[in-house]
Coordinates of C-alpha atoms in Angstrom, one line a residue:
M1 CA 0.0 0.0 0.0
R2 CA 1.3 3.5 -0.8
V3 CA 0.8 5.6 2.3
L4 CA 1.1 9.4 2.6
L5 CA 2.3 10.1 6.2
T6 CA 1.9 13.7 7.2
G7 CA 4.2 14.9 10.0
H8 CA 6.8 12.3 9.2
Q9 CA 9.5 14.5 10.6
G10 CA 7.7 14.9 13.9
Y11 CA 7.9 13.0 17.2
L12 CA 5.3 10.4 16.3
G13 CA 6.0 10.3 12.6
T14 CA 9.7 9.5 13.0
V15 CA 8.7 6.4 15.0
M16 CA 5.8 5.4 12.7
A17 CA 7.5 5.6 9.3
P18 CA 9.9 2.6 9.9
V19 CA 7.0 0.6 11.4
L20 CA 4.9 1.1 8.3
A21 CA 7.9 0.3 6.1
A22 CA 8.6 -2.9 8.0
A23 CA 4.9 -3.9 7.4
G24 CA 5.6 -3.7 3.7
H25 CA 4.1 -0.3 2.9
E26 CA 5.6 2.3 0.6
V27 CA 5.8 5.4 2.8
V28 CA 5.8 9.0 1.3
G29 CA 6.3 11.8 3.8
L30 CA 4.8 15.3 4.0
D31 CA 6.1 17.8 6.5
A32 CA 6.8 21.5 6.8
G33 CA 10.1 20.6 8.5
L34 CA 9.7 23.0 11.4
F35 CA 11.0 20.3 13.9
A36 CA 13.2 18.3 11.5
D37 CA 16.4 19.3 13.3
C38 CA 15.1 18.5 16.8
V39 CA 17.1 15.2 16.9
L40 CA 18.4 13.4 20.0
G41 CA 20.7 10.6 19.0
D42 CA 21.3 9.3 15.5
Q43 CA 19.9 11.1 12.5
P44 CA 16.6 9.4 11.4
D45 CA 16.5 7.7 8.1
D46 CA 13.4 9.5 6.7
P47 CA 11.3 8.1 3.9
P48 CA 11.2 10.2 0.7
G49 CA 8.8 13.1 1.1
H50 CA 7.5 16.5 0.4
R51 CA 8.7 19.6 2.3
V52 CA 5.5 21.6 2.2
D53 CA 3.3 23.4 4.7
L54 CA 0.0 21.6 5.4
R55 CA -1.9 24.7 4.3
D56 CA -0.2 24.5 0.8
V57 CA -1.0 20.8 0.0
T58 CA -2.3 20.3 -3.6
A59 CA -3.9 17.4 -5.5
E60 CA -0.4 16.5 -6.7
H61 CA 0.7 15.5 -3.2
V62 CA -2.1 12.9 -2.8
A63 CA -2.0 11.6 -6.4
G64 CA -1.4 7.8 -6.5
V65 CA -1.9 7.4 -2.8
D66 CA -3.9 4.5 -1.4
A67 CA -4.2 5.8 2.2
V68 CA -3.3 8.9 4.3
I69 CA -2.1 8.9 7.9
H70 CA -2.5 12.4 9.1
L71 CA -0.4 13.3 12.1
A72 CA 0.8 16.8 11.1
A73 CA -0.6 19.5 13.5
L74 CA 0.4 22.3 15.9
S75 CA 0.6 19.9 18.7
N76 CA -0.2 20.3 22.4
D77 CA -2.3 22.5 24.5
P78 CA 0.2 25.4 25.4
L79 CA 1.1 25.8 21.7
G80 CA -2.6 25.8 20.7
S81 CA -3.5 28.4 23.3
L82 CA -0.6 30.7 22.3
A83 CA -2.1 31.1 18.8
P84 CA -5.6 29.8 18.6
E85 CA -6.3 31.2 15.2
L86 CA -3.3 29.3 13.8
T87 CA -4.4 26.2 15.5
Y88 CA -7.7 26.3 13.8
D89 CA -6.2 27.3 10.4
I90 CA -3.7 24.4 10.5
N91 CA -5.2 21.7 12.7
H92 CA -8.8 22.2 11.5
H93 CA -9.1 23.9 8.1
A94 CA -6.0 22.6 6.5
S95 CA -6.7 19.0 7.7
V96 CA -10.2 19.0 6.3
R97 CA -8.9 20.4 3.0
L98 CA -6.3 17.6 2.9
A99 CA -9.1 15.1 3.4
R100 CA -11.2 16.5 0.6
L101 CA -8.2 16.4 -1.8
A102 CA -7.5 12.8 -0.7
R103 CA -11.1 11.8 -1.3
D104 CA -11.2 13.5 -4.7
A105 CA -8.0 11.7 -5.6
G106 CA -9.5 8.3 -4.8
V107 CA -7.8 7.7 -1.5
R108 CA -9.9 5.1 0.3
R109 CA -8.7 5.3 3.9
F110 CA -7.8 8.4 6.0
L111 CA -6.4 7.7 9.5
Y112 CA -6.7 10.9 11.5
A113 CA -4.6 11.4 14.6
S114 CA -7.1 12.8 17.1
T115 CA -6.7 12.8 20.9
C116 CA -8.2 11.6 24.1
S117 CA -8.0 15.3 25.3
V118 CA -11.4 15.7 23.5
Y119 CA -12.8 14.3 26.7
G120 CA -11.2 17.2 28.6
A121 CA -13.2 17.7 31.7
A122 CA -14.8 14.2 31.9
G123 CA -13.4 13.6 35.4
G124 CA -12.0 10.3 36.7
E125 CA -15.0 8.6 38.2
G126 CA -15.5 6.1 35.5
L127 CA -13.9 4.9 32.2
V128 CA -14.7 7.2 29.2
G129 CA -15.6 5.4 26.0
E130 CA -15.9 6.7 22.5
E131 CA -19.6 7.5 22.8
A132 CA -19.1 9.8 25.9
P133 CA -19.8 13.5 25.6
L134 CA -16.8 15.5 24.3
R135 CA -15.7 18.3 26.6
P136 CA -12.6 19.9 25.1
V137 CA -11.1 22.7 27.2
T138 CA -8.4 23.9 24.9
P139 CA -8.2 25.2 21.3
Y140 CA -6.0 22.2 20.5
A141 CA -8.6 19.7 21.6
E142 CA -11.5 21.7 20.1
S143 CA -9.7 21.7 16.7
K144 CA -9.6 17.9 16.9
V145 CA -13.4 17.7 17.6
R146 CA -14.1 20.0 14.6
V147 CA -12.0 17.9 12.3
E148 CA -13.7 14.7 13.4
D149 CA -17.1 16.2 12.7
D150 CA -16.1 17.4 9.2
L151 CA -14.4 14.2 8.2
H152 CA -17.6 12.3 9.3
A153 CA -19.5 14.5 6.8
L154 CA -17.0 13.5 4.1
S155 CA -17.3 9.8 4.6
D156 CA -19.1 7.8 1.9
G157 CA -19.0 4.3 0.3
D158 CA -15.5 4.9 -1.1
F159 CA -13.8 7.2 1.5
S160 CA -13.3 5.9 5.1
P161 CA -12.1 8.3 7.7
V162 CA -10.9 6.7 11.0
F163 CA -10.5 8.8 14.1
M164 CA -7.6 7.6 16.2
R165 CA -8.0 9.3 19.6
N166 CA -4.5 8.8 21.0
A167 CA -3.8 9.0 24.7
T168 CA -0.9 11.3 25.8
A169 CA 2.2 9.9 24.1
F170 CA 5.4 9.0 25.8
G171 CA 8.7 7.3 25.0
Y172 CA 11.9 7.9 23.1
S173 CA 11.8 9.1 19.5
P174 CA 14.8 10.3 17.6
R175 CA 12.9 13.5 17.2
L176 CA 12.2 14.0 20.9
R177 CA 9.6 16.0 22.5
A178 CA 10.2 17.1 26.1
D179 CA 6.9 18.9 26.5
I180 CA 4.7 15.9 27.2
V181 CA 4.3 14.7 30.7
L182 CA 6.4 11.6 31.1
N183 CA 9.2 12.7 28.8
N184 CA 9.2 16.0 30.7
L185 CA 9.3 14.5 34.2
V186 CA 12.1 12.1 33.4
G187 CA 14.2 14.9 32.0
H188 CA 13.7 17.1 35.1
A189 CA 14.5 14.1 37.3
L190 CA 17.8 13.5 35.5
L191 CA 18.8 17.1 35.1
S192 CA 17.8 18.4 38.6
G193 CA 17.2 15.4 40.8
E194 CA 13.6 16.5 41.2
V195 CA 10.4 15.1 39.6
L196 CA 8.7 18.5 39.4
V197 CA 4.9 18.5 39.3
L198 CA 3.4 22.0 39.0
S199 CA -0.3 20.8 39.4
D200 CA -1.7 19.2 42.5
G201 CA -1.0 15.8 41.0
T202 CA -4.6 14.6 41.1
P203 CA -5.7 14.7 37.5
W204 CA -6.0 11.4 35.6
R205 CA -4.1 11.0 32.4
P206 CA -4.2 8.1 29.9
L207 CA -0.7 7.5 28.4
V208 CA 0.5 5.5 25.4
H209 CA 4.0 4.8 24.0
A210 CA 4.8 6.3 20.6
A211 CA 5.7 2.8 19.4
D212 CA 2.2 1.5 20.4
I213 CA 0.6 4.3 18.5
A214 CA 2.6 3.4 15.4
R215 CA 1.5 -0.3 15.8
A216 CA -2.1 0.8 16.2
F217 CA -2.1 2.9 13.1
T218 CA -0.4 0.2 11.1
A219 CA -3.1 -2.3 12.2
A220 CA -6.0 0.1 11.4
L221 CA -4.5 0.7 7.9
T222 CA -5.4 -2.8 6.7
A223 CA -8.3 -3.7 9.0
P224 CA -11.5 -4.7 7.3
R225 CA -13.5 -1.7 6.2
E226 CA -16.5 -2.6 8.2
A227 CA -14.4 -2.7 11.4
V228 CA -13.1 0.9 11.2
H229 CA -15.1 2.9 8.7
D230 CA -16.1 6.3 10.1
R231 CA -15.4 5.2 13.6
A232 CA -13.6 6.7 16.6
F233 CA -11.1 4.6 18.6
N234 CA -9.3 5.4 21.8
I235 CA -5.7 4.3 21.5
G236 CA -3.9 3.2 24.6
S237 CA -4.3 0.7 27.5
E238 CA -6.3 0.9 30.7
I239 CA -3.2 -0.1 32.7
N240 CA -1.7 3.3 31.7
N241 CA -4.6 5.3 33.1
V242 CA -2.7 7.0 35.9
T243 CA -2.7 10.2 37.9
V244 CA 0.0 12.8 37.5
A245 CA 1.3 12.0 41.0
E246 CA 1.5 8.3 40.1
I247 CA 3.4 9.2 36.9
A248 CA 5.9 11.1 39.1
E249 CA 6.3 8.1 41.4
Q250 CA 7.1 5.9 38.5
V251 CA 9.7 8.4 37.3
A252 CA 11.3 8.5 40.8
E253 CA 11.7 4.7 40.7
A254 CA 13.3 4.9 37.2
V255 CA 15.7 7.6 38.1
S256 CA 17.6 6.6 41.2
G257 CA 17.9 9.4 43.8
A258 CA 15.2 11.6 42.2
K259 CA 12.7 13.2 44.6
V260 CA 9.1 13.9 43.8
V261 CA 8.2 17.5 44.4
I262 CA 4.5 18.4 43.9
T263 CA 4.2 22.2 44.2
G264 CA 0.6 22.7 43.2
E265 CA 1.4 26.2 42.1
N266 CA -0.7 25.8 38.9
G267 CA -3.7 24.6 40.9
A268 CA -6.1 21.9 39.9
D269 CA -6.0 21.0 36.2
P270 CA -9.5 20.7 34.6
R271 CA -8.3 18.1 32.2
S272 CA -8.9 14.8 33.9
Y273 CA -10.1 11.6 32.4
R274 CA -9.7 7.8 32.6
V275 CA -10.3 6.1 29.2
D276 CA -11.8 2.8 28.0
F277 CA -9.6 1.4 25.2
S278 CA -11.6 -1.9 24.5
R279 CA -13.3 -0.8 21.3
F280 CA -10.0 -0.9 19.3
R281 CA -9.0 -4.3 20.7
T282 CA -12.4 -5.6 19.7
A283 CA -12.1 -4.2 16.2
I284 CA -8.5 -5.4 15.7
P285 CA -8.3 -8.9 17.4
G286 CA -5.0 -9.6 18.8
F287 CA -3.9 -6.0 19.2
D288 CA -2.8 -4.7 22.6
C289 CA -0.3 -2.1 23.8
E290 CA 3.1 -3.4 24.9
W291 CA 4.6 -0.5 26.9
T292 CA 3.8 0.5 30.5
V293 CA 4.6 3.8 32.0
K294 CA 7.4 2.3 34.1
Q295 CA 9.0 0.8 31.1
G296 CA 8.8 4.1 29.2
A297 CA 10.4 6.0 32.1
L298 CA 13.3 3.5 32.1
E299 CA 13.7 3.8 28.3
L300 CA 13.7 7.6 28.4
A301 CA 16.2 7.7 31.3
D302 CA 18.5 5.4 29.4
A303 CA 18.2 7.4 26.2
Y304 CA 18.7 10.7 27.9
R305 CA 21.9 9.4 29.5
K306 CA 23.2 7.7 26.4
F307 CA 22.8 10.8 24.2
D308 CA 23.9 13.3 26.9
L309 CA 20.8 15.3 27.1
T310 CA 21.6 18.9 28.3
R311 CA 19.3 21.3 30.1
E312 CA 19.5 23.8 27.2
D313 CA 18.4 21.1 24.7
F314 CA 15.7 19.9 27.0
E315 CA 14.2 23.3 27.6
Q316 CA 14.8 24.7 24.1
R317 CA 15.4 22.3 21.2
F318 CA 12.9 19.6 22.4
T319 CA 10.1 21.9 23.5
R320 CA 7.9 22.8 20.6
L321 CA 6.8 26.3 21.8
A322 CA 10.4 27.3 22.5
V323 CA 11.5 26.1 19.0
L324 CA 8.9 28.2 17.3
R325 CA 9.6 31.2 19.4
A326 CA 13.3 30.9 18.6
A327 CA 12.6 30.6 14.9
S328 CA 10.3 33.6 15.0
D329 CA 12.9 35.7 16.9
A330 CA 15.5 34.7 14.4
G331 CA 13.3 35.7 11.5
T332 CA 13.3 32.2 9.9
V333 CA 9.5 31.9 10.2
D334 CA 6.8 34.6 10.0
D335 CA 3.9 35.4 12.2
T336 CA 1.9 32.6 10.5
L337 CA 4.6 30.0 11.2
R338 CA 5.5 29.8 7.5
W339 CA 9.2 29.6 6.5
R340 CA 10.5 33.0 5.2
R341 CA 12.0 32.6 1.8

């Protein structure tokens, strides 16, 4: 299968591309390249691809493609809240435009990277399934809900959108992100000796390893149409439904000598939810996530030590918001996050 993978030079895309290739697919990348140089360790062997802004995609980019895996986005809540209008332009409008182009080009399956943060303020009393009310509390999560709605309207007998609601990702990727919870806490533990939690530690978070996300997308790519057509799936494992305080404790166990410090200075976080992941396991018999939070913390600690992670890199090169601010200050991108010629 010829697969267009958007965001192939991002945190998840860098892990997913070789998994798709190992499954026998021909992978074509598409990425603006804003984070292509955010590498910890060996330089990734990227698939051939297009260096293009998502907002500038044309019919040519989807010609001859059997399926699209759409990861590219302004990713995470702080970044989305910084520039909500850009979040909607890129994450919502450009995503729907890509889907229309794909459908018109004869693409039959469109796997969309949504997020469990669409459940936002669901609380932690029970497990949240795909039919639960959506309560996004950030522009990032709201943009994902809007795309799901618009892709549903595009679905027909020939075009199958699939909504992959990923839990919060963790784990090593050659294109590291340090601004997601487990990756961030492990870095702080190694660099400062403290597992620093700024909330009160009580919110629930579902977590999933980047490699398990890659395996899930690869499985959904070739699943029977009736199993996945126009359906939403939570991607993760119930064992990784944990509170932020529990994540911190797992990090302290993985990083010898690190001390958990819960400051509570940011108060209670309204984003709290525990998630039911059984629908995907039912649709894809035999699939289950392989990584636990503890295993991920150990993997990250080993990678950070192996590749000599520095505080400057941790806080600047591997934090998405800092990368974009530095590019803006240097004049390499404009106010709309487009490369300056």
